[in-house]
Amino acid sequence: MVSNRLNAIKKFFHKHKRLPSYSEMLKLFNLSSKNAVFKIVQKLIELNFLKKESHKLAPTSKFFALPLVGLVKAGFPILAEENRDYLTLDEYLIGDPQSSFLLKVSGDSLIGLGIFDGDLVIIDKKDQATSGDVVLAQIDREWTLKILKKDGVKAYLEAANPKYPPFYPVQELEIFGVVKAVIRKFN
Amino acid sequence: MVSNRLNAIKKFFHKHKRLPSYSEMLKLFNLSSKNAVFKIVQKLIELNFLKKESHKLAPTSKFFALPLVGLVKAGFPILAEENRDYLTLDEYLIGDPQSSFLLKVSGDSLIGLGIFDGDLVIIDKKDQATSGDVVLAQIDREWTLKILKKDGVKAYLEAANPKYPPFYPVQELEIFGVVKAVIRKFN
DNA sequence: TGACAAAGTGAACGAAGGTTTACTATACTG
DNA sequence: CAGTATAGTAAACCTTCGTTCACTTTGTCA
């Protein structure tokens, strides 16, 4: 079975953060000829789990991706191997790694958007945003995470919690980044 | 500057899903001696961005990680280079890639937990769960995503939305997986 | 059962890999 | 400005890499 071999490679990658060489796959697969490995790799390339550029092996996106399914009441769609979508979290969530960072949310001012205390938020560093964006901003020298609203020329911040009133900047409102995604881990 | 070199390597990795070889780094850095590359790599290993095992180069977790900051009202903590935490999303979110998959949530039955329609949920495949877990389950042959409750011996499902009553299984309740995390992307 | 494809063995090969050594140019520092 | 660390050049080295070839074993199915 070729998928066992793929899993072994995935495990190796998970542990070492790189693909095994052919010699290492020999041990991994309990084989004794590099040619056997060569043929297996060839097959994995055909299946689009691996790729090669000028004799250098690399994983594809499919290699990392998790199956993505939708919930239909009738049947459990993951059972059907075909028609599956695949998604890599890092690729899905992070546009430019250079300008992204994570922020741990504190407070309940955004519960209306499903952003709770302790959640992790992915922020894209930039100083421009459009009305409705959740922004990391400095309002009158205080840092906060709120919804940006532009009312004509005036910009102000709003919570997603009826407990809090809108925040109008007395002096300045500087935007530092825009929230791209929320992540909450259970347990 | 060594961080420029690191960024070039990161870009290369992003594009090719593997590290460049020394010869490729030559072009990447516009150098003409492999020894120069050798020394740069040595430095990146000391800084713990790369590592080597039996002459094979590999990235470390730090290589992939995003800076993680907390929000303190006084100052903006990301400005301080030290005391930073780093986090890799894939590692953080996914325990065992083999038994994980993604599910697109439909419906509003879990809004109380901040799980909205259209959110992505990471599910760990297993048939056991403890009371309070959000589970993907089949109740009387219908698939659903709900909170598992164990009342003594009896198990039933509960929504996180006052609109819905608890669901007591008439015949059977089979657990398929447990929700490990929620992801919501904006825009 | 016999034929044929699939999977594996073993050895040989050139190319490319990372490493080392010795030397030069550039930049910093007291 | 002399002295010294830092960054880069150039060439040679052996190891390991991925590939190929010819052959054998195993499995499948008509």
Coordinates of C-alpha atoms (C1' of nucleotides) in Angstrom, one line a residue:
Chain A
M1 CA 0.0 0.0 0.0
V2 CA 1.4 3.3 -1.1
S3 CA -0.5 5.4 1.5
N4 CA 1.4 3.6 4.3
R5 CA 4.6 4.8 2.8
L6 CA 3.2 8.3 2.5
N7 CA 2.3 8.2 6.2
A8 CA 5.7 7.1 7.1
I9 CA 7.1 10.1 5.2
K10 CA 4.7 12.4 6.8
K11 CA 5.7 11.2 10.2
F12 CA 9.3 11.7 9.3
F13 CA 8.6 15.2 8.1
H14 CA 6.7 16.0 11.2
K15 CA 9.6 15.0 13.3
H16 CA 12.5 16.3 11.3
K17 CA 10.8 19.2 9.4
R18 CA 12.3 17.9 6.1
L19 CA 11.8 15.0 3.8
P20 CA 13.9 11.9 4.2
S21 CA 16.5 11.1 1.6
Y22 CA 16.3 7.9 -0.4
S23 CA 18.7 6.1 2.0
E24 CA 16.6 7.2 4.9
M25 CA 13.5 5.9 3.2
L26 CA 15.2 2.6 2.8
K27 CA 15.1 2.2 6.6
L28 CA 11.7 3.8 6.8
F29 CA 10.2 1.3 4.5
N30 CA 12.4 -1.6 5.4
L31 CA 13.6 -2.1 1.9
S32 CA 17.1 -2.8 0.7
S33 CA 17.3 -1.3 -2.8
K34 CA 17.2 2.4 -3.5
N35 CA 15.5 1.6 -6.8
A36 CA 12.4 0.4 -4.9
V37 CA 12.3 3.8 -3.1
F38 CA 12.8 5.5 -6.4
K39 CA 9.7 3.8 -7.8
I40 CA 7.6 4.6 -4.7
V41 CA 8.6 8.3 -4.9
Q42 CA 7.7 8.3 -8.5
K43 CA 4.2 7.1 -7.6
L44 CA 3.8 9.8 -4.9
I45 CA 4.8 12.4 -7.4
E46 CA 2.1 11.1 -9.8
L47 CA -0.4 11.3 -6.9
N48 CA 0.8 14.9 -6.3
F49 CA 1.9 14.5 -2.8
L50 CA 5.5 15.2 -3.7
K51 CA 7.2 17.1 -6.4
K52 CA 10.7 17.4 -7.8
E53 CA 12.6 20.2 -9.3
S54 CA 16.1 19.5 -10.7
H55 CA 16.5 16.3 -8.7
K56 CA 15.4 17.9 -5.4
L57 CA 12.4 16.4 -3.7
A58 CA 9.8 18.6 -2.0
P59 CA 6.4 18.2 -0.6
T60 CA 3.4 19.7 -2.3
S61 CA 0.5 21.6 -0.6
K62 CA -1.5 18.4 -0.8
F63 CA 1.2 16.8 1.4
F64 CA 0.4 19.1 4.3
A65 CA -3.3 19.7 3.8
L66 CA -6.1 18.4 6.0
P67 CA -9.3 17.1 4.4
L68 CA -12.0 19.6 4.5
V69 CA -15.6 18.4 4.6
G70 CA -19.0 19.9 5.0
L71 CA -21.7 18.6 7.2
V72 CA -24.6 17.1 5.4
K73 CA -27.3 15.5 7.5
A74 CA -27.8 12.5 5.2
G75 CA -24.3 10.9 5.0
F76 CA -20.9 11.5 6.4
P77 CA -19.0 13.1 3.5
I78 CA -15.6 12.2 4.6
L79 CA -16.2 8.6 3.8
A80 CA -16.2 9.4 0.2
E81 CA -12.5 9.8 -0.8
E82 CA -13.3 11.8 -3.9
N83 CA -14.6 15.3 -4.1
R84 CA -12.6 16.2 -1.0
D85 CA -11.2 19.5 -0.5
Y86 CA -7.9 20.0 1.2
L87 CA -6.6 22.9 3.2
T88 CA -3.3 23.9 4.8
L89 CA -3.9 25.9 7.8
D90 CA -0.8 28.0 7.6
E91 CA -1.4 28.8 4.0
Y92 CA -5.1 29.4 4.6
L93 CA -4.6 31.7 7.5
I94 CA -1.4 33.6 6.9
G95 CA -1.0 35.8 3.9
D96 CA 2.4 37.3 4.4
P97 CA 4.3 35.7 7.3
Q98 CA 6.6 38.7 7.4
S99 CA 3.9 41.1 8.4
S100 CA 1.8 38.8 10.5
F101 CA 1.8 38.2 14.2
L102 CA -0.4 36.6 16.8
L103 CA -2.2 38.4 19.6
K104 CA -3.8 37.0 22.7
V105 CA -7.1 38.7 23.3
S106 CA -8.0 39.9 26.7
G107 CA -11.4 41.3 27.6
D108 CA -15.0 40.8 26.4
S109 CA -15.4 43.7 24.1
L110 CA -15.7 41.6 21.0
I111 CA -17.9 38.8 22.1
G112 CA -20.5 39.8 19.5
L113 CA -18.1 38.7 16.8
G114 CA -17.3 35.5 18.6
I115 CA -13.9 36.8 19.8
F116 CA -13.5 35.8 23.4
D117 CA -11.1 36.4 26.2
G118 CA -8.1 34.2 25.6
D119 CA -8.6 33.7 21.9
L120 CA -5.7 34.0 19.5
V121 CA -6.0 36.6 16.8
I122 CA -3.9 36.8 13.6
I123 CA -3.0 40.4 12.8
D124 CA -1.7 41.8 9.6
K125 CA 0.5 44.7 10.3
K126 CA -0.7 47.8 8.4
D127 CA -1.8 51.4 9.1
Q128 CA -4.8 51.5 6.8
A129 CA -8.1 49.8 7.3
T130 CA -11.7 50.1 6.0
S131 CA -14.8 50.7 8.1
G132 CA -16.0 47.5 9.7
D133 CA -12.5 45.9 10.1
V134 CA -11.4 44.7 13.5
V135 CA -8.3 46.6 14.2
L136 CA -5.5 46.8 16.6
A137 CA -5.2 50.5 17.3
Q138 CA -3.9 53.0 19.7
I139 CA -6.6 55.5 20.7
D140 CA -5.3 58.4 22.7
R141 CA -2.2 56.5 23.6
E142 CA -4.1 53.3 24.8
W143 CA -3.8 50.1 22.9
T144 CA -7.0 48.3 22.1
L145 CA -8.7 45.8 19.8
K146 CA -12.0 47.1 18.4
I147 CA -14.1 47.6 15.3
L148 CA -13.1 50.5 13.2
K149 CA -15.9 52.7 12.0
K150 CA -15.6 55.6 9.5
D151 CA -18.4 58.1 9.7
G152 CA -17.6 60.4 6.8
V153 CA -14.2 61.7 7.7
K154 CA -14.3 60.9 11.3
A155 CA -13.0 57.5 12.5
Y156 CA -13.9 55.9 15.8
L157 CA -13.8 52.6 17.5
E158 CA -16.7 50.4 18.4
A159 CA -17.0 47.3 20.6
A160 CA -19.0 44.2 19.7
N161 CA -20.7 44.2 23.1
P162 CA -23.6 46.3 24.1
K163 CA -21.9 46.9 27.5
Y164 CA -19.5 49.3 25.9
P165 CA -20.1 52.7 24.2
P166 CA -18.3 53.8 21.0
F167 CA -14.9 55.2 21.5
Y168 CA -14.3 58.6 19.9
P169 CA -10.6 59.6 19.9
V170 CA -10.0 62.9 21.7
Q171 CA -6.6 63.4 20.1
E172 CA -5.4 60.6 17.8
L173 CA -6.4 57.2 16.5
E174 CA -3.5 55.2 15.0
I175 CA -4.1 51.9 13.3
F176 CA -1.5 49.2 13.7
G177 CA -3.0 46.2 12.1
V178 CA -6.1 44.4 11.0
V179 CA -7.4 41.2 12.4
K180 CA -7.4 38.5 9.7
A181 CA -8.6 35.5 11.7
V182 CA -9.6 34.2 15.1
I183 CA -8.4 31.0 16.6
R184 CA -9.8 29.3 19.7
K185 CA -8.4 26.1 21.0
F186 CA -10.5 23.9 23.3
N187 CA -9.2 22.3 26.5
Chain B
M1 CA 22.5 41.8 8.1
V2 CA 21.8 38.2 8.8
S3 CA 18.1 38.6 9.1
N4 CA 17.9 39.6 5.5
R5 CA 19.4 36.3 4.6
L6 CA 16.9 34.5 6.8
N7 CA 14.1 36.3 5.1
A8 CA 15.4 35.3 1.7
I9 CA 15.5 31.7 2.9
K10 CA 12.0 32.0 4.3
K11 CA 10.7 33.2 0.9
F12 CA 12.4 30.4 -0.8
F13 CA 10.8 27.9 1.5
H14 CA 7.4 29.5 1.1
K15 CA 7.7 29.1 -2.6
H16 CA 9.4 25.7 -2.9
K17 CA 8.4 24.1 0.4
R18 CA 12.0 23.1 1.0
L19 CA 15.2 24.8 2.0
P20 CA 17.6 26.0 -0.7
S21 CA 20.9 24.1 -1.1
Y22 CA 24.2 26.0 -0.6
S23 CA 24.5 26.5 -4.3
E24 CA 21.0 27.9 -4.5
M25 CA 21.8 30.2 -1.6
L26 CA 24.8 31.5 -3.5
K27 CA 22.4 33.0 -6.1
L28 CA 19.9 33.9 -3.3
F29 CA 22.5 36.0 -1.5
N30 CA 24.4 37.1 -4.6
L31 CA 27.6 35.6 -3.3
S32 CA 30.2 33.6 -5.1
S33 CA 31.8 31.3 -2.6
K34 CA 30.1 28.5 -0.9
N35 CA 32.1 29.1 2.2
A36 CA 30.4 32.4 2.7
V37 CA 27.1 30.6 2.6
F38 CA 28.5 28.0 5.0
K39 CA 29.3 30.7 7.6
I40 CA 25.9 32.3 7.2
V41 CA 24.1 29.0 7.8
Q42 CA 26.3 28.4 10.8
K43 CA 25.1 31.6 12.2
L44 CA 21.5 30.8 11.6
I45 CA 22.0 27.5 13.3
E46 CA 23.4 29.3 16.3
L47 CA 20.3 31.6 16.3
N48 CA 18.2 28.4 16.2
F49 CA 16.4 29.2 13.0
L50 CA 18.0 26.2 11.3
K51 CA 19.4 22.9 12.4
K52 CA 21.5 20.2 11.0
E53 CA 21.5 16.4 11.4
S54 CA 24.2 14.4 9.7
H55 CA 24.9 17.2 7.2
K56 CA 21.3 17.6 6.3
L57 CA 19.8 21.1 6.8
A58 CA 16.3 21.6 8.2
P59 CA 14.3 24.4 9.6
T60 CA 13.4 24.6 13.3
S61 CA 10.1 25.5 14.8
K62 CA 11.3 29.0 15.3
F63 CA 11.8 29.2 11.6
F64 CA 8.1 28.9 11.0
A65 CA 6.7 30.5 14.1
L66 CA 4.9 33.8 14.3
P67 CA 5.6 36.1 17.2
L68 CA 2.9 35.9 19.9
V69 CA 2.2 38.9 22.0
G70 CA -0.2 39.9 24.6
L71 CA -2.0 43.2 24.8
V72 CA -0.9 45.4 27.6
K73 CA -2.5 48.8 27.6
A74 CA 0.6 50.7 28.5
G75 CA 3.0 49.8 25.7
F76 CA 3.0 47.8 22.6
P77 CA 4.9 44.6 23.6
I78 CA 5.8 43.6 20.1
L79 CA 8.3 46.4 19.9
A80 CA 10.4 44.6 22.5
E81 CA 12.3 42.0 20.7
E82 CA 13.0 40.0 23.8
N83 CA 10.6 38.0 25.9
R84 CA 8.7 37.1 22.8
D85 CA 6.8 33.9 22.4
Y86 CA 6.7 32.1 19.1
L87 CA 4.0 29.9 17.8
T88 CA 3.5 27.7 14.8
L89 CA -0.1 27.4 13.9
D90 CA 0.0 24.0 12.5
E91 CA 1.8 22.6 15.5
Y92 CA -0.3 24.5 17.9
L93 CA -3.6 23.5 16.4
I94 CA -3.1 20.0 15.1
G95 CA -2.1 17.2 17.4
D96 CA -2.1 14.2 15.1
P97 CA -2.4 15.1 11.4
Q98 CA -3.4 11.6 10.6
S99 CA -6.6 11.7 12.7
S100 CA -7.5 15.3 12.1
F101 CA -9.8 16.9 9.6
L102 CA -11.6 20.2 9.0
L103 CA -15.3 20.7 9.1
K104 CA -17.2 23.7 7.8
V105 CA -19.9 24.5 10.4
S106 CA -23.4 25.2 9.3
G107 CA -26.1 26.5 11.6
D108 CA -26.3 28.6 14.7
S109 CA -26.6 25.9 17.3
L110 CA -23.2 26.7 18.9
I111 CA -23.2 30.4 18.9
G112 CA -22.9 30.4 22.7
L113 CA -19.5 29.0 22.3
G114 CA -18.5 31.5 19.6
I115 CA -18.8 28.9 16.9
F116 CA -20.7 30.5 14.0
D117 CA -22.1 29.5 10.7
G118 CA -19.3 29.2 8.2
D119 CA -16.6 28.7 10.8
L120 CA -13.9 26.1 10.3
V121 CA -13.6 23.5 13.1
I122 CA -10.7 21.1 13.6
I123 CA -11.9 17.7 14.5
D124 CA -9.9 14.9 16.1
K125 CA -11.3 11.6 15.0
K126 CA -12.2 9.4 18.0
D127 CA -15.2 7.6 19.4
Q128 CA -14.8 8.6 23.0
A129 CA -15.4 12.0 24.6
T130 CA -16.0 13.5 28.0
S131 CA -19.0 15.5 29.1
G132 CA -18.7 19.0 27.9
D133 CA -16.8 18.3 24.8
V134 CA -18.1 19.6 21.5
V135 CA -18.5 16.5 19.4
L136 CA -19.3 15.5 15.9
A137 CA -21.8 12.8 16.4
Q138 CA -24.6 10.8 14.8
I139 CA -27.8 10.9 16.8
D140 CA -30.4 8.5 15.5
R141 CA -28.7 8.4 12.1
E142 CA -28.4 12.2 11.8
W143 CA -25.1 13.9 11.8
T144 CA -24.7 16.9 14.0
L145 CA -22.2 19.1 15.9
K146 CA -23.2 19.6 19.5
I147 CA -22.0 19.6 23.1
L148 CA -21.9 16.1 24.7
K149 CA -23.4 15.8 28.1
K150 CA -23.2 12.7 30.3
D151 CA -25.9 12.5 33.0
G152 CA -24.9 9.5 34.9
V153 CA -25.0 6.7 32.4
K154 CA -27.2 8.5 29.9
A155 CA -25.5 10.6 27.2
Y156 CA -27.3 13.3 25.3
L157 CA -26.5 16.3 23.1
E158 CA -26.9 20.0 23.9
A159 CA -26.8 23.1 21.8
A160 CA -25.1 26.3 22.8
N161 CA -28.1 28.3 21.9
P162 CA -31.3 28.8 24.0
K163 CA -33.3 28.4 20.8
Y164 CA -32.7 24.7 20.9
P165 CA -33.7 22.0 23.4
P166 CA -31.4 19.2 24.5
F167 CA -31.3 16.2 22.1
Y168 CA -31.9 12.8 23.7
P169 CA -31.1 9.9 21.5
V170 CA -34.1 7.6 20.9
Q171 CA -31.9 4.8 19.7
E172 CA -28.3 5.5 19.4
L173 CA -25.7 8.2 19.8
E174 CA -22.4 7.5 18.1
I175 CA -19.4 9.9 18.6
F176 CA -17.2 10.4 15.7
G177 CA -14.8 13.1 16.8
V178 CA -14.1 15.9 19.1
V179 CA -13.7 19.6 18.2
K180 CA -10.2 20.7 19.1
A181 CA -10.3 24.3 17.8
V182 CA -12.3 26.9 15.9
I183 CA -11.1 29.0 13.1
R184 CA -12.8 32.0 11.7
K185 CA -11.3 34.0 8.9
F186 CA -12.4 37.6 8.2
N187 CA -13.3 39.1 4.8
Chain C
dT1 C1' -1.2 -22.9 -14.5
dG2 C1' 0.9 -19.9 -17.1
dA3 C1' 1.5 -15.2 -18.4
dC4 C1' 2.3 -10.6 -17.3
dA5 C1' 2.4 -6.7 -14.4
dA6 C1' 4.0 -4.9 -10.0
dA7 C1' 7.4 -4.8 -6.4
dG8 C1' 12.0 -5.4 -4.9
dT9 C1' 17.3 -6.5 -5.3
dG10 C1' 22.1 -5.1 -6.1
dA11 C1' 25.6 -2.7 -8.2
dA12 C1' 27.5 1.1 -10.8
dC13 C1' 27.6 6.1 -12.0
dG14 C1' 28.0 11.1 -12.5
dA15 C1' 26.4 15.1 -10.4
dA16 C1' 25.7 17.8 -6.5
dG17 C1' 26.0 18.2 -1.7
dG18 C1' 28.3 20.2 2.4
dT19 C1' 33.0 20.9 4.5
dT20 C1' 37.7 22.4 4.9
dT21 C1' 41.8 25.1 4.2
dA22 C1' 44.3 29.2 2.8
dC23 C1' 44.0 33.5 1.4
dT24 C1' 42.0 38.5 0.5
dA25 C1' 39.0 42.5 1.2
dT26 C1' 36.1 45.2 4.2
dA27 C1' 34.7 47.2 8.4
dC28 C1' 35.2 48.3 13.3
dT29 C1' 37.7 49.8 17.5
dG30 C1' 40.7 51.6 20.8
Chain D
dC1 C1' 46.2 54.5 12.3
dA2 C1' 47.5 50.0 13.5
dG3 C1' 45.3 45.8 14.9
dT4 C1' 41.8 42.7 14.7
dA5 C1' 37.6 40.6 13.9
dT6 C1' 34.1 40.0 10.2
dA7 C1' 32.6 38.9 5.5
dG8 C1' 33.8 37.0 1.2
dT9 C1' 36.7 34.4 -2.6
dA10 C1' 38.7 30.3 -4.7
dA11 C1' 39.8 25.7 -5.1
dA12 C1' 40.0 20.9 -3.7
dC13 C1' 37.9 17.1 -1.0
dC14 C1' 35.0 13.2 0.1
dT15 C1' 30.4 11.8 0.9
dT16 C1' 25.9 11.3 -0.3
dC17 C1' 22.4 12.0 -3.5
dG18 C1' 19.2 10.5 -7.1
dT19 C1' 19.2 7.8 -11.2
dT20 C1' 19.8 3.9 -14.3
dC21 C1' 20.4 -0.9 -15.8
dA22 C1' 19.7 -5.8 -15.6
dC23 C1' 17.8 -9.1 -13.1
dT24 C1' 14.7 -11.7 -9.5
dT25 C1' 10.6 -12.3 -6.7
dT26 C1' 5.9 -11.8 -5.7
dG27 C1' 1.1 -11.4 -6.8
dT28 C1' -3.0 -11.4 -9.9
dC29 C1' -6.3 -13.0 -12.9
dA30 C1' -7.9 -15.2 -17.1

